[in-house]
Amino acid sequence: MVVGYLYLPKDNPNKPLGEDAHFMHELYQTIGVAYGVAGWALKGVNVGIYTRELMKNSFIGTYDEAMKGHVSPKRVLEEAYKNTNSKGQSTICIITLNSVKSTMVTANVGDSGLLLIRKGKIIYKSPIQQRGFGCPYQLGNCNANNPSVAQEMELNVEKDVIFMVGTDGMLDNIFESEIEEIVRRAINEKLKAEELASQIGNIALYNSFDRFADTPYARASEGRHKGGKIDDITVIVAYIQ
């Protein structure tokens, strides 16, 4: 698994690191993303501290799981949740490559998620977990969900497939058809994983500032919102070789 990423925090001088976080453990072929639920800002809480602690603990949990024999994203998520003490709530998606079984195992809570792409075509997209528009499932230590709600999936993989993991800042601002077109060009041009992540993230950013753009977020709002959604954007691309 060869990995590249792009993180674009939205412009906020009070939170220069943004509210997204991610980790990549290439040795144990595990990656994850988390998106801090912004409502906590109304309570004076920087939820980015929570997401970064959650991802740090996920990285540690990946190592601990690997020492037991193999990495289980659900158990990594459970351990990270248990050991994260900062205030806040977050969506989270963790995936790991099981090279022995040639499968990708995932655990997902909320509206961050992943795409499996083969030959420039999206063949799987993780479903959104939400109670309603703008209300995703979320982990947290105050009136939030716990890891029992995590959706688990095991997908068969083969050489030359691409996994793309992103927070809602990516998924809300770029259509699957746009992603497929960019990926096909990237394959033809033999772009590195980091270069593909950069292209996806920057187009999502461009769309997010367009007040009249047709975006997944605008469509999902059923008329309540027009254009893109300004947000932190995280994109991780993994080439399976």
C-alpha atoms as a printed R data frame, in Angstrom:
    type eleno elety resid chain resno       x       y       z
1   ATOM     1    CA   MET     A     1   0.000   0.000   0.000
2   ATOM     2    CA   VAL     A     2   1.571   3.276  -1.176
3   ATOM     3    CA   VAL     A     3  -0.065   6.299   0.432
4   ATOM     4    CA   GLY     A     4  -0.281  10.030  -0.246
5   ATOM     5    CA   TYR     A     5  -2.451  12.712   1.332
6   ATOM     6    CA   LEU     A     6  -3.582  16.323   1.300
7   ATOM     7    CA   TYR     A     7  -5.028  18.296   4.205
8   ATOM     8    CA   LEU     A     8  -6.532  21.746   3.662
9   ATOM     9    CA   PRO     A     9  -7.822  23.323   6.897
10  ATOM    10    CA   LYS     A    10 -10.376  26.047   6.325
11  ATOM    11    CA   ASP     A    11  -9.138  29.568   6.950
12  ATOM    12    CA   ASN     A    12  -9.609  30.293  10.656
13  ATOM    13    CA   PRO     A    13  -6.832  32.194  12.477
14  ATOM    14    CA   ASN     A    14  -8.113  30.895  15.820
15  ATOM    15    CA   LYS     A    15  -7.767  27.283  14.636
16  ATOM    16    CA   PRO     A    16  -4.834  27.184  12.191
17  ATOM    17    CA   LEU     A    17  -4.669  23.365  12.395
18  ATOM    18    CA   GLY     A    18  -8.352  23.009  11.579
19  ATOM    19    CA   GLU     A    19 -10.683  20.360  12.981
20  ATOM    20    CA   ASP     A    20  -9.846  17.390  10.737
21  ATOM    21    CA   ALA     A    21  -7.122  14.905  11.651
22  ATOM    22    CA   HIS     A    22  -5.670  11.756  10.125
23  ATOM    23    CA   PHE     A    23  -3.023   9.096  10.608
24  ATOM    24    CA   MET     A    24  -1.096   6.782   8.305
25  ATOM    25    CA   HIS     A    25   0.768   3.690   9.519
26  ATOM    26    CA   GLU     A    26   2.386   2.426   6.339
27  ATOM    27    CA   LEU     A    27   4.282  -0.410   8.070
28  ATOM    28    CA   TYR     A    28   1.018  -1.939   9.260
29  ATOM    29    CA   GLN     A    29  -0.908  -0.699   6.213
30  ATOM    30    CA   THR     A    30  -3.544   1.200   8.158
31  ATOM    31    CA   ILE     A    31  -4.923   4.716   7.681
32  ATOM    32    CA   GLY     A    32  -7.686   6.784   9.215
33  ATOM    33    CA   VAL     A    33  -9.438  10.144   9.110
34  ATOM    34    CA   ALA     A    34 -11.534  12.055  11.630
35  ATOM    35    CA   TYR     A    35 -13.677  15.160  11.319
36  ATOM    36    CA   GLY     A    36 -14.430  17.242  14.419
37  ATOM    37    CA   VAL     A    37 -18.070  18.229  14.804
38  ATOM    38    CA   ALA     A    38 -18.045  22.033  14.638
39  ATOM    39    CA   GLY     A    39 -20.974  22.610  17.013
40  ATOM    40    CA   TRP     A    40 -18.585  22.409  19.911
41  ATOM    41    CA   ALA     A    41 -17.153  25.804  18.917
42  ATOM    42    CA   LEU     A    42 -20.325  27.373  20.332
43  ATOM    43    CA   LYS     A    43 -19.216  25.998  23.716
44  ATOM    44    CA   GLY     A    44 -15.728  27.442  23.356
45  ATOM    45    CA   VAL     A    45 -14.171  24.034  22.634
46  ATOM    46    CA   ASN     A    46 -11.567  23.506  19.904
47  ATOM    47    CA   VAL     A    47 -12.751  20.136  18.674
48  ATOM    48    CA   GLY     A    48  -9.611  19.760  16.570
49  ATOM    49    CA   ILE     A    49  -7.813  18.851  19.798
50  ATOM    50    CA   TYR     A    50 -10.207  15.918  20.190
51  ATOM    51    CA   THR     A    51  -9.756  14.652  16.628
52  ATOM    52    CA   ARG     A    52  -5.969  14.896  16.808
53  ATOM    53    CA   GLU     A    53  -5.900  12.989  20.090
54  ATOM    54    CA   LEU     A    54  -8.274  10.394  18.610
55  ATOM    55    CA   MET     A    55  -5.992   9.888  15.597
56  ATOM    56    CA   LYS     A    56  -2.857   9.762  17.755
57  ATOM    57    CA   ASN     A    57  -4.467   7.042  19.839
58  ATOM    58    CA   SER     A    58  -5.545   5.241  16.671
59  ATOM    59    CA   PHE     A    59  -1.934   5.206  15.500
60  ATOM    60    CA   ILE     A    60  -0.852   3.737  18.856
61  ATOM    61    CA   GLY     A    61  -3.737   1.262  18.750
62  ATOM    62    CA   THR     A    62  -2.679   0.107  15.284
63  ATOM    63    CA   TYR     A    63   0.753  -0.832  16.616
64  ATOM    64    CA   ASP     A    64  -0.776  -2.585  19.639
65  ATOM    65    CA   GLU     A    65  -3.144  -4.565  17.414
66  ATOM    66    CA   ALA     A    66  -0.330  -5.531  15.030
67  ATOM    67    CA   MET     A    67   1.640  -6.954  17.961
68  ATOM    68    CA   LYS     A    68  -1.310  -9.294  18.625
69  ATOM    69    CA   GLY     A    69  -1.161 -10.689  15.091
70  ATOM    70    CA   HIS     A    70  -3.321  -8.562  12.827
71  ATOM    71    CA   VAL     A    71  -4.967  -5.128  12.818
72  ATOM    72    CA   SER     A    72  -8.710  -4.885  13.409
73  ATOM    73    CA   PRO     A    73  -9.985  -1.365  12.579
74  ATOM    74    CA   LYS     A    74 -12.942  -1.827  14.934
75  ATOM    75    CA   ARG     A    75 -10.662  -2.684  17.858
76  ATOM    76    CA   VAL     A    76  -8.324   0.187  16.960
77  ATOM    77    CA   LEU     A    77 -11.330   2.498  16.998
78  ATOM    78    CA   GLU     A    78 -12.501   1.106  20.348
79  ATOM    79    CA   GLU     A    79  -9.098   1.587  21.966
80  ATOM    80    CA   ALA     A    80  -8.683   5.096  20.556
81  ATOM    81    CA   TYR     A    81 -12.147   6.063  21.791
82  ATOM    82    CA   LYS     A    82 -11.479   4.678  25.263
83  ATOM    83    CA   ASN     A    83  -8.153   6.520  25.602
84  ATOM    84    CA   THR     A    84  -9.226   9.910  24.205
85  ATOM    85    CA   ASN     A    85 -10.107  12.315  27.002
86  ATOM    86    CA   SER     A    86 -10.357  15.730  25.345
87  ATOM    87    CA   LYS     A    87 -13.788  17.279  24.912
88  ATOM    88    CA   GLY     A    88 -15.416  16.922  21.536
89  ATOM    89    CA   GLN     A    89 -17.137  14.664  19.033
90  ATOM    90    CA   SER     A    90 -15.929  13.285  15.730
91  ATOM    91    CA   THR     A    91 -16.744  11.132  12.758
92  ATOM    92    CA   ILE     A    92 -14.075   8.533  11.997
93  ATOM    93    CA   CYS     A    93 -13.086   6.069   9.284
94  ATOM    94    CA   ILE     A    94 -10.249   3.550   9.681
95  ATOM    95    CA   ILE     A    95  -9.130   1.046   7.042
96  ATOM    96    CA   THR     A    96  -6.411  -1.593   7.008
97  ATOM    97    CA   LEU     A    97  -4.990  -3.827   4.291
98  ATOM    98    CA   ASN     A    98  -4.803  -7.516   5.114
99  ATOM    99    CA   SER     A    99  -2.142  -8.709   2.680
100 ATOM   100    CA   VAL     A   100  -2.560 -12.364   3.658
101 ATOM   101    CA   LYS     A   101  -6.261 -12.457   2.759
102 ATOM   102    CA   SER     A   102  -6.030  -9.743   0.048
103 ATOM   103    CA   THR     A   103  -8.821  -7.778   1.697
104 ATOM   104    CA   MET     A   104  -9.366  -4.264   2.975
105 ATOM   105    CA   VAL     A   105 -11.158  -4.108   6.338
106 ATOM   106    CA   THR     A   106 -12.949  -0.925   7.415
107 ATOM   107    CA   ALA     A   107 -14.701   0.573  10.419
108 ATOM   108    CA   ASN     A   108 -16.673   3.756   9.853
109 ATOM   109    CA   VAL     A   109 -18.769   6.095  12.011
110 ATOM   110    CA   GLY     A   110 -20.580   9.028  10.436
111 ATOM   111    CA   ASP     A   111 -20.087  10.765   7.104
112 ATOM   112    CA   SER     A   112 -16.359  10.498   6.566
113 ATOM   113    CA   GLY     A   113 -15.748   7.512   4.350
114 ATOM   114    CA   LEU     A   114 -13.934   5.656   1.628
115 ATOM   115    CA   LEU     A   115 -14.097   4.857  -2.057
116 ATOM   116    CA   LEU     A   116 -12.745   1.739  -3.770
117 ATOM   117    CA   ILE     A   117 -11.714   2.493  -7.348
118 ATOM   118    CA   ARG     A   118 -10.778   0.014 -10.067
119 ATOM   119    CA   LYS     A   119  -9.623   1.145 -13.520
120 ATOM   120    CA   GLY     A   120 -10.989   4.640 -12.919
121 ATOM   121    CA   LYS     A   121 -14.427   3.415 -11.801
122 ATOM   122    CA   ILE     A   122 -15.802   3.670  -8.273
123 ATOM   123    CA   ILE     A   123 -17.031   0.199  -7.357
124 ATOM   124    CA   TYR     A   124 -17.738   0.804  -3.672
125 ATOM   125    CA   LYS     A   125 -18.570   3.821  -1.522
126 ATOM   126    CA   SER     A   126 -19.101   3.501   2.209
127 ATOM   127    CA   PRO     A   127 -22.660   4.471   3.204
128 ATOM   128    CA   ILE     A   128 -23.284   7.600   5.268
129 ATOM   129    CA   GLN     A   129 -24.434   7.073   8.842
130 ATOM   130    CA   GLN     A   130 -26.662   9.959   9.877
131 ATOM   131    CA   ARG     A   131 -29.881  10.707  11.724
132 ATOM   132    CA   GLY     A   132 -30.780  13.363   9.189
133 ATOM   133    CA   PHE     A   133 -29.209  15.990   6.955
134 ATOM   134    CA   GLY     A   134 -26.209  17.525   8.724
135 ATOM   135    CA   CYS     A   135 -26.487  15.174  11.717
136 ATOM   136    CA   PRO     A   136 -23.971  12.338  11.238
137 ATOM   137    CA   TYR     A   137 -23.241   9.639  13.774
138 ATOM   138    CA   GLN     A   138 -20.238  10.712  15.827
139 ATOM   139    CA   LEU     A   139 -17.996   9.416  18.562
140 ATOM   140    CA   GLY     A   140 -17.502  11.519  21.653
141 ATOM   141    CA   ASN     A   141 -17.443  11.663  25.406
142 ATOM   142    CA   CYS     A   142 -20.621  13.702  25.887
143 ATOM   143    CA   ASN     A   143 -24.045  12.587  24.603
144 ATOM   144    CA   ALA     A   144 -22.556  10.969  21.493
145 ATOM   145    CA   ASN     A   145 -22.329   7.525  19.940
146 ATOM   146    CA   ASN     A   146 -19.882   4.854  21.030
147 ATOM   147    CA   PRO     A   147 -17.902   2.423  18.823
148 ATOM   148    CA   SER     A   148 -20.706  -0.142  18.831
149 ATOM   149    CA   VAL     A   149 -22.383   1.805  15.994
150 ATOM   150    CA   ALA     A   150 -19.321   1.506  13.730
151 ATOM   151    CA   GLN     A   151 -20.117  -0.032  10.368
152 ATOM   152    CA   GLU     A   152 -17.651  -2.781   9.464
153 ATOM   153    CA   MET     A   153 -16.904  -4.024   5.967
154 ATOM   154    CA   GLU     A   154 -14.375  -6.409   4.418
155 ATOM   155    CA   LEU     A   155 -13.674  -5.865   0.719
156 ATOM   156    CA   ASN     A   156 -11.662  -8.025  -1.646
157 ATOM   157    CA   VAL     A   157  -8.769  -6.155  -3.223
158 ATOM   158    CA   GLU     A   158  -6.389  -6.810  -6.061
159 ATOM   159    CA   LYS     A   159  -3.322  -5.205  -7.541
160 ATOM   160    CA   ASP     A   160  -3.728  -1.716  -9.025
161 ATOM   161    CA   VAL     A   161  -6.937  -0.784  -7.203
162 ATOM   162    CA   ILE     A   162  -7.075   2.588  -5.464
163 ATOM   163    CA   PHE     A   163  -8.557   3.411  -2.085
164 ATOM   164    CA   MET     A   164  -9.534   6.984  -1.341
165 ATOM   165    CA   VAL     A   165 -10.450   8.057   2.192
166 ATOM   166    CA   GLY     A   166 -11.848  11.497   2.930
167 ATOM   167    CA   THR     A   167 -13.692  13.647   5.416
168 ATOM   168    CA   ASP     A   168 -16.988  15.272   4.517
169 ATOM   169    CA   GLY     A   169 -15.136  18.370   3.318
170 ATOM   170    CA   MET     A   170 -14.080  16.273   0.339
171 ATOM   171    CA   LEU     A   171 -17.181  14.143  -0.083
172 ATOM   172    CA   ASP     A   172 -19.607  17.096   0.168
173 ATOM   173    CA   ASN     A   173 -17.866  19.113  -2.537
174 ATOM   174    CA   ILE     A   174 -16.997  16.736  -5.360
175 ATOM   175    CA   PHE     A   175 -19.175  14.260  -7.243
176 ATOM   176    CA   GLU     A   176 -18.167  10.659  -7.856
177 ATOM   177    CA   SER     A   177 -18.165  11.318 -11.613
178 ATOM   178    CA   GLU     A   178 -15.612  14.117 -11.091
179 ATOM   179    CA   ILE     A   179 -13.428  11.837  -8.984
180 ATOM   180    CA   GLU     A   180 -13.548   9.106 -11.625
181 ATOM   181    CA   GLU     A   181 -12.495  11.535 -14.352
182 ATOM   182    CA   ILE     A   182  -9.562  12.810 -12.266
183 ATOM   183    CA   VAL     A   183  -8.486   9.258 -11.374
184 ATOM   184    CA   ARG     A   184  -8.536   8.145 -15.018
185 ATOM   185    CA   ARG     A   185  -6.274  11.050 -15.958
186 ATOM   186    CA   ALA     A   186  -4.006  10.270 -13.015
187 ATOM   187    CA   ILE     A   187  -3.679   6.648 -14.160
188 ATOM   188    CA   ASN     A   188  -2.836   7.733 -17.698
189 ATOM   189    CA   GLU     A   189  -0.298  10.277 -16.456
190 ATOM   190    CA   LYS     A   190   1.104   7.847 -13.850
191 ATOM   191    CA   LEU     A   191   0.651  10.331 -11.029
192 ATOM   192    CA   LYS     A   192   1.872   9.497  -7.554
193 ATOM   193    CA   ALA     A   193  -0.654   8.941  -4.762
194 ATOM   194    CA   GLU     A   194   0.161  12.323  -3.233
195 ATOM   195    CA   GLU     A   195  -0.347  14.079  -6.575
196 ATOM   196    CA   LEU     A   196  -3.755  12.467  -7.030
197 ATOM   197    CA   ALA     A   197  -4.777  13.403  -3.480
198 ATOM   198    CA   SER     A   198  -3.712  16.992  -4.209
199 ATOM   199    CA   GLN     A   199  -5.803  17.188  -7.372
200 ATOM   200    CA   ILE     A   200  -8.916  15.780  -5.670
201 ATOM   201    CA   GLY     A   201  -8.543  18.020  -2.625
202 ATOM   202    CA   ASN     A   202  -7.937  21.203  -4.570
203 ATOM   203    CA   ILE     A   203 -10.955  20.705  -6.812
204 ATOM   204    CA   ALA     A   204 -13.085  20.032  -3.722
205 ATOM   205    CA   LEU     A   205 -11.690  23.280  -2.275
206 ATOM   206    CA   TYR     A   206 -12.510  25.224  -5.450
207 ATOM   207    CA   ASN     A   207 -16.068  23.859  -5.449
208 ATOM   208    CA   SER     A   208 -16.498  24.654  -1.750
209 ATOM   209    CA   PHE     A   209 -16.104  28.397  -2.426
210 ATOM   210    CA   ASP     A   210 -18.493  28.408  -5.402
211 ATOM   211    CA   ARG     A   211 -21.820  29.740  -4.096
212 ATOM   212    CA   PHE     A   212 -23.670  28.453  -7.151
213 ATOM   213    CA   ALA     A   213 -21.942  25.105  -7.746
214 ATOM   214    CA   ASP     A   214 -23.949  21.919  -8.034
215 ATOM   215    CA   THR     A   215 -22.436  19.854  -5.218
216 ATOM   216    CA   PRO     A   216 -23.341  16.660  -3.341
217 ATOM   217    CA   TYR     A   217 -24.000  18.789  -0.242
218 ATOM   218    CA   ALA     A   218 -26.366  21.120  -2.086
219 ATOM   219    CA   ARG     A   219 -28.293  18.196  -3.558
220 ATOM   220    CA   ALA     A   220 -28.532  16.418  -0.200
221 ATOM   221    CA   SER     A   221 -29.891  19.587   1.406
222 ATOM   222    CA   GLU     A   222 -32.969  19.466  -0.847
223 ATOM   223    CA   GLY     A   223 -32.979  23.223  -1.376
224 ATOM   224    CA   ARG     A   224 -31.792  24.306   2.074
225 ATOM   225    CA   HIS     A   225 -28.272  25.080   0.854
226 ATOM   226    CA   LYS     A   226 -26.836  26.312  -2.428
227 ATOM   227    CA   GLY     A   227 -23.318  25.870  -3.739
228 ATOM   228    CA   GLY     A   228 -20.326  24.349  -2.023
229 ATOM   229    CA   LYS     A   229 -19.685  23.847   1.667
230 ATOM   230    CA   ILE     A   230 -16.642  25.601   3.130
231 ATOM   231    CA   ASP     A   231 -14.974  23.082   5.405
232 ATOM   232    CA   ASP     A   232 -11.711  21.373   6.327
233 ATOM   233    CA   ILE     A   233 -10.740  18.931   3.571
234 ATOM   234    CA   THR     A   234  -8.768  15.736   4.072
235 ATOM   235    CA   VAL     A   235  -7.972  13.311   1.235
236 ATOM   236    CA   ILE     A   236  -5.871  10.154   1.584
237 ATOM   237    CA   VAL     A   237  -5.083   8.055  -1.492
238 ATOM   238    CA   ALA     A   238  -3.730   4.515  -1.259
239 ATOM   239    CA   TYR     A   239  -2.401   2.652  -4.286
240 ATOM   240    CA   ILE     A   240  -2.448  -1.126  -3.882
241 ATOM   241    CA   GLN     A   241   0.609  -2.534  -5.665
